[in-house]
């Protein structure tokens, strides 16, 4: 009472007392957690059989991991266990700073927390009533019962990510707690688990609505795909089986048999060396990724034409066409597969397809062995003459050439006109119809021929499009045959 302390001194003293009290409170909280865990262990025998899974050795349950990350002590403090410490509950915060109650969360991420079991299913169910996405990768789950238990406790779950739970590869799959099929789950991630493929097929029978499945880096080999009398899974549309050890297309055929409604198949980074014409097993396949495989023959590419709905294809970093430039390799694929609309994530335009098909005709004109589609392309584009060497760096004066115009279907004498060869075929046809002849352009067909080559290879039809005239190799004296359709 004799000391006259200043306001600053009182403030410092108050802060020191506050820090001491907070440290004491945190220690008491930790003690509560330990004592509660001990009490729960003592009460295990009072719990109905099948509701809880015990941990053994070093590890935690999924329930404990969720509480540790998302809840404060107050949220899972059991006053009946330690009634003497009820006062702690009244002073502790109800949730972690800035967090919403875990019961309202739709997404939980509890990766790399040494989770070995799911824990009490009733407690898990009450803790996670709204969860739709659960990311539990990088843990040590070693029993399928744990996986099935958490599925049973989370009926609304739509995505389950179990990647890098390597211990599941040694798990024994037996009848679990799923009394009925889990119908909400649509995405299942089992990459980097090495779970046997036969177990995957069995698990899918309990998950009838899974439409996306990820099985990358599971060390699968062809022998793992000997599936006899296995039921089909009709819901699966997207399958990712990247970076395994599949070498034979027969293994891929098995996937088509098991999953008849596959829409997207990503099978890159497998040493597959061939593709067989078994499109009847992939009636709904739309997107196929064969990047970084060992596909090395054009026959394999042509076999893909038997896949009736295939419109998107990826073929990056494969040995096929290694003697071609990148653009030529792309042309070679486009010309062989008229149904493909997207190649290597790039849209194929009408102009690019036409250029590719014309390139293929000229490329194989003198070759003894020609692609299967060669005859079809000849009927479509005609027996094209080889392209002369063209210097595309022409001067301003070379942008116009003198062409001789001949007409069929109307009485009109041969004419010579200066033509700008930078215009497109469509613009050229429109100019002839509206300016020269006063005839609707759709009634015209145009053919081009050089003086030297016309008697050998015939005329080349000029179909309207965005192809510029210089791409035909036009020069002074070339012939343009204009046919007026009746």
Tab-separated table of C-alpha atoms in Angstrom:
chain	number	residue	atom	x	y	z
A	1	UNK	CA	0.000	0.000	0.000
A	2	UNK	CA	3.026	2.284	0.523
A	3	UNK	CA	4.164	1.864	-3.098
A	4	UNK	CA	2.833	4.231	-5.707
A	5	UNK	CA	2.947	2.212	-8.955
A	6	UNK	CA	2.465	4.044	-12.192
A	7	UNK	CA	-0.149	3.004	-14.818
A	8	UNK	CA	2.582	1.512	-17.000
A	9	UNK	CA	3.782	-0.695	-14.161
A	10	UNK	CA	0.268	-1.928	-13.515
A	11	UNK	CA	-0.184	-2.687	-17.220
A	12	UNK	CA	3.018	-4.732	-17.342
A	13	UNK	CA	2.031	-6.623	-14.234
A	14	UNK	CA	-1.414	-7.366	-15.670
A	15	UNK	CA	0.050	-8.665	-18.922
A	16	UNK	CA	2.472	-10.933	-17.051
A	17	UNK	CA	-0.336	-12.385	-14.965
A	18	UNK	CA	-2.421	-12.869	-18.125
A	19	UNK	CA	0.380	-14.799	-19.888
A	20	UNK	CA	0.902	-16.991	-16.836
A	21	UNK	CA	-2.818	-17.731	-16.631
A	22	UNK	CA	-3.040	-18.569	-20.350
A	23	UNK	CA	-0.075	-20.973	-20.100
A	24	UNK	CA	-1.701	-22.618	-17.101
A	25	UNK	CA	-4.995	-22.916	-18.947
A	26	UNK	CA	-3.327	-24.538	-21.981
A	27	UNK	CA	-1.607	-27.085	-19.749
A	28	UNK	CA	-4.906	-27.900	-18.046
A	29	UNK	CA	-6.564	-28.278	-21.478
A	30	UNK	CA	-3.880	-30.745	-22.547
A	31	UNK	CA	-4.378	-32.673	-19.326
A	32	UNK	CA	-8.103	-32.805	-19.984
A	33	UNK	CA	-7.438	-34.237	-23.427
A	34	UNK	CA	-5.115	-36.919	-22.067
A	35	UNK	CA	-7.514	-37.867	-19.257
A	36	UNK	CA	-10.475	-37.999	-21.619
A	37	UNK	CA	-8.533	-40.296	-23.944
A	38	UNK	CA	-7.652	-42.523	-21.014
A	39	UNK	CA	-11.252	-42.616	-19.861
A	40	UNK	CA	-12.461	-43.482	-23.369
A	41	UNK	CA	-9.965	-46.339	-23.485
A	42	UNK	CA	-11.307	-47.671	-20.184
A	43	UNK	CA	-14.863	-47.471	-21.474
A	44	UNK	CA	-14.245	-49.361	-24.735
A	45	UNK	CA	-15.883	-52.489	-23.334
A	46	UNK	CA	-19.056	-50.509	-22.684
A	47	UNK	CA	-19.414	-49.601	-26.359
A	48	UNK	CA	-21.581	-51.741	-28.601
A	49	UNK	CA	-19.508	-54.055	-30.813
A	50	UNK	CA	-18.910	-52.688	-34.327
A	51	UNK	CA	-19.362	-49.011	-33.416
A	52	UNK	CA	-15.690	-48.263	-32.701
A	53	UNK	CA	-12.252	-49.208	-33.950
A	54	UNK	CA	-9.346	-49.180	-31.527
A	55	UNK	CA	-5.926	-47.904	-32.467
A	56	UNK	CA	-2.933	-50.072	-31.768
A	57	UNK	CA	0.639	-48.969	-31.575
A	58	UNK	CA	1.425	-45.438	-32.722
A	59	UNK	CA	-1.339	-43.699	-34.655
A	60	UNK	CA	-4.640	-41.886	-34.356
A	61	UNK	CA	-8.189	-42.426	-35.509
A	62	UNK	CA	-9.887	-40.312	-38.159
A	63	UNK	CA	-12.150	-38.943	-35.449
A	64	UNK	CA	-9.160	-37.812	-33.395
A	65	UNK	CA	-7.438	-36.257	-36.419
A	66	UNK	CA	-10.546	-34.248	-37.323
A	67	UNK	CA	-10.911	-33.026	-33.747
A	68	UNK	CA	-7.244	-32.123	-33.530
A	69	UNK	CA	-7.379	-30.013	-36.707
A	70	UNK	CA	-10.847	-28.500	-36.635
A	71	UNK	CA	-12.078	-28.517	-33.002
A	72	UNK	CA	-11.077	-26.907	-29.706
A	73	UNK	CA	-11.065	-28.797	-26.396
A	74	UNK	CA	-14.491	-27.357	-25.644
A	75	UNK	CA	-16.069	-29.013	-28.662
A	76	UNK	CA	-15.234	-32.557	-27.583
A	77	UNK	CA	-14.786	-32.174	-23.804
A	78	UNK	CA	-16.879	-34.771	-21.998
A	79	UNK	CA	-18.036	-33.275	-18.651
A	80	UNK	CA	-19.303	-36.654	-17.446
A	81	UNK	CA	-15.801	-38.042	-17.669
A	82	UNK	CA	-14.113	-35.271	-15.709
A	83	UNK	CA	-16.854	-33.432	-13.870
A	84	UNK	CA	-14.372	-31.651	-11.607
A	85	UNK	CA	-13.038	-29.699	-14.561
A	86	UNK	CA	-16.440	-28.476	-15.809
A	87	UNK	CA	-15.261	-24.903	-15.166
A	88	UNK	CA	-12.748	-25.282	-18.002
A	89	UNK	CA	-15.568	-25.817	-20.462
A	90	UNK	CA	-17.258	-22.595	-19.452
A	91	UNK	CA	-14.123	-20.482	-20.002
A	92	UNK	CA	-12.739	-22.157	-23.135
A	93	UNK	CA	-13.574	-20.950	-26.663
A	94	UNK	CA	-16.130	-22.981	-28.618
A	95	UNK	CA	-14.072	-23.223	-31.810
A	96	UNK	CA	-10.658	-22.383	-33.155
A	97	UNK	CA	-10.147	-18.705	-34.079
A	98	UNK	CA	-11.795	-17.857	-37.401
A	99	UNK	CA	-13.166	-21.374	-37.882
A	100	UNK	CA	-16.746	-22.491	-38.376
A	101	UNK	CA	-18.129	-25.475	-36.460
A	102	UNK	CA	-16.853	-28.730	-37.949
A	103	UNK	CA	-20.417	-30.068	-38.131
A	104	UNK	CA	-21.199	-27.518	-40.873
A	105	UNK	CA	-18.162	-28.222	-43.074
A	106	UNK	CA	-18.657	-29.966	-46.422
A	107	UNK	CA	-14.926	-30.538	-47.080
A	108	UNK	CA	-12.401	-32.011	-44.649
A	109	UNK	CA	-8.659	-32.342	-45.325
A	110	UNK	CA	-6.783	-34.542	-42.848
A	111	UNK	CA	-3.770	-35.667	-44.874
A	112	UNK	CA	-0.471	-37.014	-43.480
A	113	UNK	CA	-1.650	-37.280	-39.849
A	114	UNK	CA	-0.763	-40.938	-39.203
A	115	UNK	CA	-4.405	-42.041	-39.255
A	116	UNK	CA	-4.632	-45.824	-38.928
A	117	UNK	CA	-8.377	-46.416	-38.350
A	118	UNK	CA	-11.626	-44.529	-38.739
A	119	UNK	CA	-12.626	-44.552	-35.082
A	120	UNK	CA	-16.110	-44.733	-33.593
A	121	UNK	CA	-18.664	-44.650	-36.408
A	122	UNK	CA	-21.363	-43.021	-34.245
A	123	UNK	CA	-18.993	-40.269	-33.164
A	124	UNK	CA	-17.752	-39.851	-36.748
A	125	UNK	CA	-21.323	-39.602	-37.992
A	126	UNK	CA	-22.287	-36.925	-35.462
A	127	UNK	CA	-19.033	-35.037	-36.063
A	128	UNK	CA	-19.343	-34.964	-39.884
A	129	UNK	CA	-23.034	-34.852	-40.846
A	130	UNK	CA	-22.453	-32.488	-43.787
A	131	UNK	CA	-19.186	-33.762	-45.249
A	132	UNK	CA	-19.225	-34.326	-49.016
A	133	UNK	CA	-15.482	-34.362	-49.742
A	134	UNK	CA	-12.900	-36.114	-47.564
A	135	UNK	CA	-9.166	-35.930	-48.316
A	136	UNK	CA	-7.338	-38.489	-46.195
A	137	UNK	CA	-4.231	-39.158	-48.282
A	138	UNK	CA	-0.768	-39.844	-46.941
A	139	UNK	CA	-1.942	-41.786	-43.887
A	140	UNK	CA	-1.487	-45.409	-42.774
A	141	UNK	CA	-4.942	-46.950	-43.117
A	142	UNK	CA	-4.324	-50.691	-43.229
A	143	UNK	CA	-7.835	-52.199	-43.143
A	144	UNK	CA	-10.674	-51.992	-45.631
A	145	UNK	CA	-13.019	-52.200	-42.661
A	146	UNK	CA	-11.856	-48.711	-41.699
A	147	UNK	CA	-12.671	-47.366	-45.178
A	148	UNK	CA	-16.081	-49.025	-45.244
A	149	UNK	CA	-16.754	-47.822	-41.706
A	150	UNK	CA	-16.167	-44.169	-42.613
A	151	UNK	CA	-18.335	-44.569	-45.713
A	152	UNK	CA	-21.120	-45.936	-43.557
A	153	UNK	CA	-20.767	-42.981	-41.173
A	154	UNK	CA	-20.836	-40.388	-43.986
A	155	UNK	CA	-23.849	-41.137	-46.199
A	156	UNK	CA	-23.543	-37.800	-48.067
A	157	UNK	CA	-19.889	-38.298	-49.043
A	158	UNK	CA	-19.293	-37.666	-52.748
A	159	UNK	CA	-15.474	-37.644	-52.983
A	160	UNK	CA	-13.048	-39.866	-51.088
A	161	UNK	CA	-9.306	-39.347	-51.626
A	162	UNK	CA	-7.213	-42.222	-50.214
A	163	UNK	CA	-4.021	-41.642	-52.192
A	164	UNK	CA	-0.704	-42.683	-50.637
A	165	UNK	CA	-2.282	-44.986	-48.049
A	166	UNK	CA	0.298	-47.620	-48.935
A	167	UNK	CA	-0.709	-50.029	-46.158
A	168	UNK	CA	-4.002	-50.703	-47.964
A	169	UNK	CA	-2.077	-52.806	-50.491
A	170	UNK	CA	-1.749	-55.541	-47.827
A	171	UNK	CA	-5.307	-55.215	-46.495
A	172	UNK	CA	-7.693	-58.152	-46.634
A	173	UNK	CA	-11.015	-57.248	-48.190
A	174	UNK	CA	-13.930	-58.897	-46.389
A	175	UNK	CA	-17.551	-58.068	-45.728
A	176	UNK	CA	-17.631	-54.687	-44.021
A	177	UNK	CA	-20.211	-52.580	-42.214
A	178	UNK	CA	-21.925	-51.464	-45.435
A	179	UNK	CA	-25.305	-53.136	-45.068
A	180	UNK	CA	-26.480	-51.291	-48.184
A	181	UNK	CA	-24.628	-49.765	-51.114
A	182	UNK	CA	-23.206	-46.258	-50.673
A	183	UNK	CA	-24.984	-44.370	-53.444
A	184	UNK	CA	-23.631	-40.829	-52.967
A	185	UNK	CA	-19.930	-41.439	-53.664
A	186	UNK	CA	-19.009	-40.429	-57.216
A	187	UNK	CA	-15.214	-39.863	-57.043
A	188	UNK	CA	-12.743	-42.394	-55.604
A	189	UNK	CA	-8.975	-41.765	-55.527
A	190	UNK	CA	-6.759	-44.813	-54.922
A	191	UNK	CA	-3.571	-43.606	-56.634
A	192	UNK	CA	-0.230	-44.515	-55.039
A	193	UNK	CA	-1.763	-47.252	-52.878
A	194	UNK	CA	-0.865	-50.390	-54.898
A	195	UNK	CA	-4.282	-51.780	-53.973
A	196	UNK	CA	-4.786	-54.961	-56.069
A	197	UNK	CA	-6.974	-54.293	-59.086
A	198	UNK	CA	-9.207	-57.219	-58.124
A	199	UNK	CA	-9.904	-55.493	-54.780
A	200	UNK	CA	-10.768	-52.273	-56.606
A	201	UNK	CA	-13.349	-54.113	-58.699
A	202	UNK	CA	-14.824	-55.691	-55.560
A	203	UNK	CA	-15.058	-52.369	-53.724
A	204	UNK	CA	-16.813	-50.781	-56.695
A	205	UNK	CA	-19.632	-53.299	-56.301
A	206	UNK	CA	-20.459	-51.539	-53.003
A	207	UNK	CA	-20.211	-48.108	-54.671
A	208	UNK	CA	-22.541	-48.315	-57.679
A	209	UNK	CA	-22.470	-44.600	-58.565
A	210	UNK	CA	-18.720	-43.971	-58.690
A	211	UNK	CA	-18.146	-42.199	-62.009
A	212	UNK	CA	-14.503	-41.114	-61.574
A	213	UNK	CA	-11.728	-43.490	-60.516
A	214	UNK	CA	-8.009	-42.701	-60.090
A	215	UNK	CA	-5.507	-45.600	-60.039
A	216	UNK	CA	-2.205	-43.964	-61.000
A	217	UNK	CA	1.195	-45.276	-59.877
A	218	UNK	CA	-0.157	-48.538	-58.465
A	219	UNK	CA	2.460	-50.783	-60.134
A	220	UNK	CA	-0.197	-52.619	-62.115
A	221	UNK	CA	0.994	-55.165	-64.676
A	222	UNK	CA	-0.818	-57.026	-67.439
A	223	UNK	CA	-1.201	-60.133	-65.273
A	224	UNK	CA	-3.320	-58.162	-62.801
A	225	UNK	CA	-6.026	-57.676	-65.414
A	226	UNK	CA	-7.073	-61.290	-65.933
A	227	UNK	CA	-10.658	-60.593	-64.931
A	228	UNK	CA	-13.005	-63.523	-65.524
A	229	UNK	CA	-16.740	-63.380	-64.744
A	230	UNK	CA	-16.445	-59.999	-63.051
A	231	UNK	CA	-19.600	-57.852	-62.925
A	232	UNK	CA	-19.634	-54.660	-64.974
A	233	UNK	CA	-19.696	-51.225	-63.378
A	234	UNK	CA	-21.986	-49.140	-65.562
A	235	UNK	CA	-21.573	-45.766	-63.831
A	236	UNK	CA	-17.822	-45.339	-64.335
A	237	UNK	CA	-17.153	-42.670	-66.990
A	238	UNK	CA	-13.663	-41.328	-66.179
A	239	UNK	CA	-10.713	-43.620	-65.462
A	240	UNK	CA	-7.173	-42.433	-64.760
A	241	UNK	CA	-4.615	-45.262	-64.713
A	242	UNK	CA	-1.438	-43.286	-65.427
A	243	UNK	CA	2.141	-44.448	-64.857
A	244	UNK	CA	1.703	-48.183	-64.348
A	245	UNK	CA	3.391	-51.097	-66.159
A	246	UNK	CA	0.809	-52.075	-68.777
A	247	UNK	CA	2.350	-53.257	-72.045
A	248	UNK	CA	-0.472	-55.081	-73.869
A	249	UNK	CA	-3.667	-53.585	-75.249
A	250	UNK	CA	-5.450	-56.691	-73.981
A	251	UNK	CA	-5.286	-55.163	-70.510
A	252	UNK	CA	-6.981	-52.036	-71.850
A	253	UNK	CA	-9.654	-54.227	-73.432
A	254	UNK	CA	-10.405	-55.585	-69.960
A	255	UNK	CA	-11.136	-52.038	-68.826
A	256	UNK	CA	-13.581	-51.635	-71.684
A	257	UNK	CA	-15.338	-54.849	-70.702
A	258	UNK	CA	-15.580	-53.949	-67.006
A	259	UNK	CA	-16.590	-50.337	-67.610
A	260	UNK	CA	-18.768	-50.278	-70.749
A	261	UNK	CA	-19.732	-46.604	-70.382
A	262	UNK	CA	-16.209	-45.180	-70.198
A	263	UNK	CA	-16.139	-41.655	-71.610
A	264	UNK	CA	-12.558	-40.638	-70.743
A	265	UNK	CA	-9.586	-42.990	-70.430
A	266	UNK	CA	-6.233	-41.538	-69.364
A	267	UNK	CA	-3.614	-44.251	-69.730
A	268	UNK	CA	-0.472	-42.231	-70.444
A	269	UNK	CA	3.003	-43.127	-69.171
A	270	UNK	CA	2.429	-46.862	-69.654
A	271	UNK	CA	4.757	-48.857	-71.959
A	272	UNK	CA	1.892	-49.831	-74.280
A	273	UNK	CA	3.257	-50.742	-77.685
A	274	UNK	CA	0.113	-51.301	-79.707
A	275	UNK	CA	-3.560	-50.492	-80.200
A	276	UNK	CA	-5.969	-53.105	-81.545
A	277	UNK	CA	-9.196	-52.459	-83.492
A	278	UNK	CA	-11.636	-53.350	-80.694
A	279	UNK	CA	-13.920	-50.345	-80.817
A	280	UNK	CA	-16.910	-52.540	-80.013
A	281	UNK	CA	-15.596	-52.744	-76.433
A	282	UNK	CA	-15.409	-48.955	-76.168
A	283	UNK	CA	-18.734	-47.872	-77.619
A	284	UNK	CA	-18.913	-44.724	-75.481
A	285	UNK	CA	-15.247	-43.706	-75.315
A	286	UNK	CA	-14.898	-40.045	-76.305
A	287	UNK	CA	-11.515	-38.995	-74.908
A	288	UNK	CA	-8.332	-41.114	-74.986
A	289	UNK	CA	-4.933	-40.035	-73.631
A	290	UNK	CA	-1.957	-42.077	-74.886
A	291	UNK	CA	0.798	-39.595	-74.067
A	292	UNK	CA	4.212	-41.070	-73.251
A	293	UNK	CA	3.335	-44.585	-74.401
A	294	UNK	CA	5.317	-46.758	-76.834
A	295	UNK	CA	2.835	-46.623	-79.716
A	296	UNK	CA	5.125	-46.705	-82.746
A	297	UNK	CA	3.138	-47.705	-85.858
A	298	UNK	CA	0.644	-45.823	-87.981
A	299	UNK	CA	-1.463	-48.972	-88.077
A	300	UNK	CA	-2.157	-48.440	-84.341
A	301	UNK	CA	-3.426	-44.950	-85.094
A	302	UNK	CA	-5.649	-46.230	-87.895
A	303	UNK	CA	-7.086	-48.862	-85.534
A	304	UNK	CA	-8.522	-46.049	-83.436
A	305	UNK	CA	-10.937	-45.304	-86.270
A	306	UNK	CA	-12.952	-48.336	-85.075
A	307	UNK	CA	-13.797	-46.548	-81.801
A	308	UNK	CA	-17.163	-45.079	-82.797
A	309	UNK	CA	-17.420	-42.049	-80.489
A	310	UNK	CA	-13.765	-41.097	-80.123
A	311	UNK	CA	-13.392	-37.352	-80.791
A	312	UNK	CA	-10.515	-36.300	-78.486
A	313	UNK	CA	-7.042	-37.846	-78.629
A	314	UNK	CA	-3.679	-37.064	-77.021
A	315	UNK	CA	-0.488	-38.493	-78.560
A	316	UNK	CA	2.343	-36.387	-77.169
A	317	UNK	CA	5.817	-37.889	-76.751
A	318	UNK	CA	5.273	-41.190	-78.573
A	319	UNK	CA	7.804	-42.763	-80.989
A	320	UNK	CA	5.369	-42.788	-83.905
A	321	UNK	CA	6.356	-40.538	-86.811
A	322	UNK	CA	9.757	-39.752	-85.360
A	323	UNK	CA	11.029	-38.973	-88.869
A	324	UNK	CA	8.395	-36.245	-89.373
A	325	UNK	CA	8.391	-32.633	-88.331
A	326	UNK	CA	5.873	-31.765	-85.610
A	327	UNK	CA	3.386	-30.277	-88.068
A	328	UNK	CA	3.689	-33.257	-90.432
A	329	UNK	CA	3.164	-35.683	-87.554
A	330	UNK	CA	0.008	-33.824	-86.585
A	331	UNK	CA	-1.188	-33.849	-90.210
A	332	UNK	CA	-0.537	-37.594	-90.427
A	333	UNK	CA	-2.798	-38.266	-87.435
A	334	UNK	CA	-5.564	-35.850	-88.476
A	335	UNK	CA	-5.776	-37.237	-92.002
A	336	UNK	CA	-6.048	-40.837	-90.759
A	337	UNK	CA	-8.758	-40.122	-88.172
A	338	UNK	CA	-11.552	-38.035	-89.707
A	339	UNK	CA	-13.707	-38.271	-86.547
A	340	UNK	CA	-11.126	-36.621	-84.233
A	341	UNK	CA	-12.048	-33.024	-83.344
A	342	UNK	CA	-9.406	-32.308	-80.692
A	343	UNK	CA	-5.789	-33.507	-81.013
A	344	UNK	CA	-3.332	-32.883	-78.192
A	345	UNK	CA	-5.764	-30.408	-76.600
A	346	UNK	CA	-5.899	-28.351	-79.797
A	347	UNK	CA	-9.058	-27.976	-81.887
A	348	UNK	CA	-8.872	-29.177	-85.496
A	349	UNK	CA	-10.330	-26.568	-87.868
A	350	UNK	CA	-11.868	-27.387	-91.237
A	351	UNK	CA	-8.939	-25.717	-92.960
A	352	UNK	CA	-6.372	-27.712	-90.987
A	353	UNK	CA	-8.177	-30.963	-91.751
A	354	UNK	CA	-8.295	-30.164	-95.458
A	355	UNK	CA	-4.592	-29.261	-95.477
A	356	UNK	CA	-3.769	-32.474	-93.609
A	357	UNK	CA	-5.730	-34.659	-96.002
A	358	UNK	CA	-4.172	-33.020	-99.040
A	359	UNK	CA	-0.731	-33.383	-97.474
A	360	UNK	CA	-1.283	-37.109	-96.930
A	361	UNK	CA	-2.345	-37.645	-100.561
A	362	UNK	CA	0.788	-35.953	-101.848
A	363	UNK	CA	3.009	-37.632	-99.245
A	364	UNK	CA	2.036	-41.159	-100.227
A	365	UNK	CA	1.344	-40.652	-103.956
A	366	UNK	CA	4.519	-42.495	-104.978
A	367	UNK	CA	4.705	-44.846	-101.980
A	368	UNK	CA	3.958	-48.568	-102.488
A	369	UNK	CA	2.232	-48.843	-99.111
A	370	UNK	CA	-0.459	-46.275	-98.451
A	371	UNK	CA	-2.747	-45.555	-95.490
A	372	UNK	CA	-6.124	-47.279	-95.462
A	373	UNK	CA	-7.881	-43.951	-95.870
A	374	UNK	CA	-5.889	-42.984	-98.967
A	375	UNK	CA	-8.517	-44.076	-101.512
A	376	UNK	CA	-11.255	-42.274	-99.592
A	377	UNK	CA	-9.233	-39.061	-99.627
A	378	UNK	CA	-8.577	-39.376	-103.363
A	379	UNK	CA	-12.333	-39.547	-103.947
A	380	UNK	CA	-12.787	-36.485	-101.769
A	381	UNK	CA	-9.979	-34.245	-103.051
A	382	UNK	CA	-8.969	-35.757	-106.349
A	383	UNK	CA	-5.625	-37.076	-107.537
A	384	UNK	CA	-3.604	-34.064	-106.422
A	385	UNK	CA	-0.409	-32.976	-108.104
A	386	UNK	CA	2.736	-32.532	-106.040
A	387	UNK	CA	3.251	-29.054	-104.657
A	388	UNK	CA	6.104	-27.156	-106.270
A	389	UNK	CA	8.669	-25.454	-104.106
A	390	UNK	CA	7.152	-22.112	-103.196
A	391	UNK	CA	9.043	-19.098	-101.967
A	392	UNK	CA	6.601	-17.636	-99.470
A	393	UNK	CA	8.737	-14.516	-99.079
A	394	UNK	CA	7.487	-13.086	-102.393
A	395	UNK	CA	7.694	-9.369	-103.119
A	396	UNK	CA	4.776	-6.952	-103.367
A	397	UNK	CA	4.643	-7.350	-107.180
A	398	UNK	CA	4.315	-11.158	-106.839
A	399	UNK	CA	1.053	-10.890	-104.937
A	400	UNK	CA	-0.772	-10.861	-108.266
A	401	UNK	CA	-0.530	-13.468	-111.016
A	402	UNK	CA	-2.127	-13.746	-114.480
A	403	UNK	CA	-4.517	-16.707	-114.731
A	404	UNK	CA	-6.378	-18.119	-117.738
A	405	UNK	CA	-10.083	-18.723	-117.077
A	406	UNK	CA	-11.974	-21.479	-118.935
A	407	UNK	CA	-15.719	-21.993	-118.559
A	408	UNK	CA	-17.975	-25.073	-118.707
A	409	UNK	CA	-21.761	-24.894	-118.589
A	410	UNK	CA	-21.994	-21.427	-120.147
A	411	UNK	CA	-20.898	-19.915	-123.421
A	412	UNK	CA	-17.988	-17.635	-122.596
A	413	UNK	CA	-14.593	-17.201	-124.185
A	414	UNK	CA	-11.295	-17.855	-122.401
A	415	UNK	CA	-10.188	-14.841	-120.369
A	416	UNK	CA	-7.023	-13.733	-118.622
A	417	UNK	CA	-7.306	-11.916	-115.299
A	418	UNK	CA	-4.872	-10.582	-112.742
A	419	UNK	CA	-5.642	-12.261	-109.415
A	420	UNK	CA	-4.425	-11.442	-105.886
A	421	UNK	CA	-3.176	-14.764	-104.524
A	422	UNK	CA	-3.392	-13.620	-100.909
A	423	UNK	CA	-7.194	-13.904	-100.947
A	424	UNK	CA	-8.903	-17.048	-99.742
A	425	UNK	CA	-10.567	-19.622	-101.978
A	426	UNK	CA	-13.969	-18.486	-100.694
A	427	UNK	CA	-13.240	-14.846	-101.588
A	428	UNK	CA	-11.956	-15.921	-105.005
A	429	UNK	CA	-15.123	-17.892	-105.754
A	430	UNK	CA	-17.325	-15.028	-104.581
A	431	UNK	CA	-15.447	-12.595	-106.835
A	432	UNK	CA	-15.877	-14.842	-109.888
A	433	UNK	CA	-19.594	-15.366	-109.240
A	434	UNK	CA	-20.656	-11.853	-108.380
A	435	UNK	CA	-18.193	-9.734	-110.373
A	436	UNK	CA	-17.269	-11.745	-113.482
A	437	UNK	CA	-20.360	-13.838	-114.149
A	438	UNK	CA	-23.237	-12.427	-112.082
A	439	UNK	CA	-24.024	-15.990	-110.990
A	440	UNK	CA	-24.618	-17.076	-107.347
A	441	UNK	CA	-21.303	-18.499	-106.073
A	442	UNK	CA	-22.905	-21.743	-104.745
A	443	UNK	CA	-23.632	-22.683	-108.377
A	444	UNK	CA	-19.933	-22.660	-109.246
A	445	UNK	CA	-17.184	-25.271	-108.954
A	446	UNK	CA	-13.557	-24.238	-109.431
A	447	UNK	CA	-10.562	-26.283	-110.555
A	448	UNK	CA	-6.893	-25.275	-110.742
A	449	UNK	CA	-4.136	-26.722	-112.921
A	450	UNK	CA	-0.640	-25.693	-113.913
A	451	UNK	CA	0.230	-25.761	-117.578
A	452	UNK	CA	2.943	-28.411	-117.151
A	453	UNK	CA	1.184	-30.786	-114.763
A	454	UNK	CA	-2.465	-30.700	-115.868
A	455	UNK	CA	-2.040	-33.449	-118.461
A	456	UNK	CA	-0.284	-35.703	-115.943
A	457	UNK	CA	-2.204	-35.264	-112.699
A	458	UNK	CA	-5.369	-33.519	-113.838
A	459	UNK	CA	-7.116	-30.623	-112.164
A	460	UNK	CA	-7.336	-29.900	-108.442
A	461	UNK	CA	-10.724	-28.869	-107.117
A	462	UNK	CA	-10.686	-25.613	-105.159
A	463	UNK	CA	-13.175	-26.032	-102.350
A	464	UNK	CA	-14.334	-22.804	-100.695
A	465	UNK	CA	-12.657	-22.110	-97.387
A	466	UNK	CA	-9.967	-20.010	-95.749
A	467	UNK	CA	-7.095	-21.532	-97.708
A	468	UNK	CA	-5.164	-18.718	-99.485
A	469	UNK	CA	-4.593	-19.038	-103.238
A	470	UNK	CA	-0.800	-19.013	-102.926
A	471	UNK	CA	-1.085	-22.367	-101.125
A	472	UNK	CA	-2.021	-23.882	-104.506
A	473	UNK	CA	1.351	-22.763	-105.915
A	474	UNK	CA	-0.298	-20.457	-108.479
A	475	UNK	CA	1.884	-18.643	-110.965
A	476	UNK	CA	1.482	-16.784	-114.256
A	477	UNK	CA	-0.206	-18.868	-116.945
A	478	UNK	CA	-2.010	-21.344	-114.651
A	479	UNK	CA	-5.511	-22.391	-115.613
A	480	UNK	CA	-8.734	-21.879	-113.655
A	481	UNK	CA	-11.633	-24.021	-114.873
A	482	UNK	CA	-15.025	-22.574	-113.821
A	483	UNK	CA	-17.890	-25.083	-113.995
A	484	UNK	CA	-21.433	-23.704	-113.754
A	485	UNK	CA	-23.758	-26.280	-112.198
A	486	UNK	CA	-27.221	-26.608	-113.710
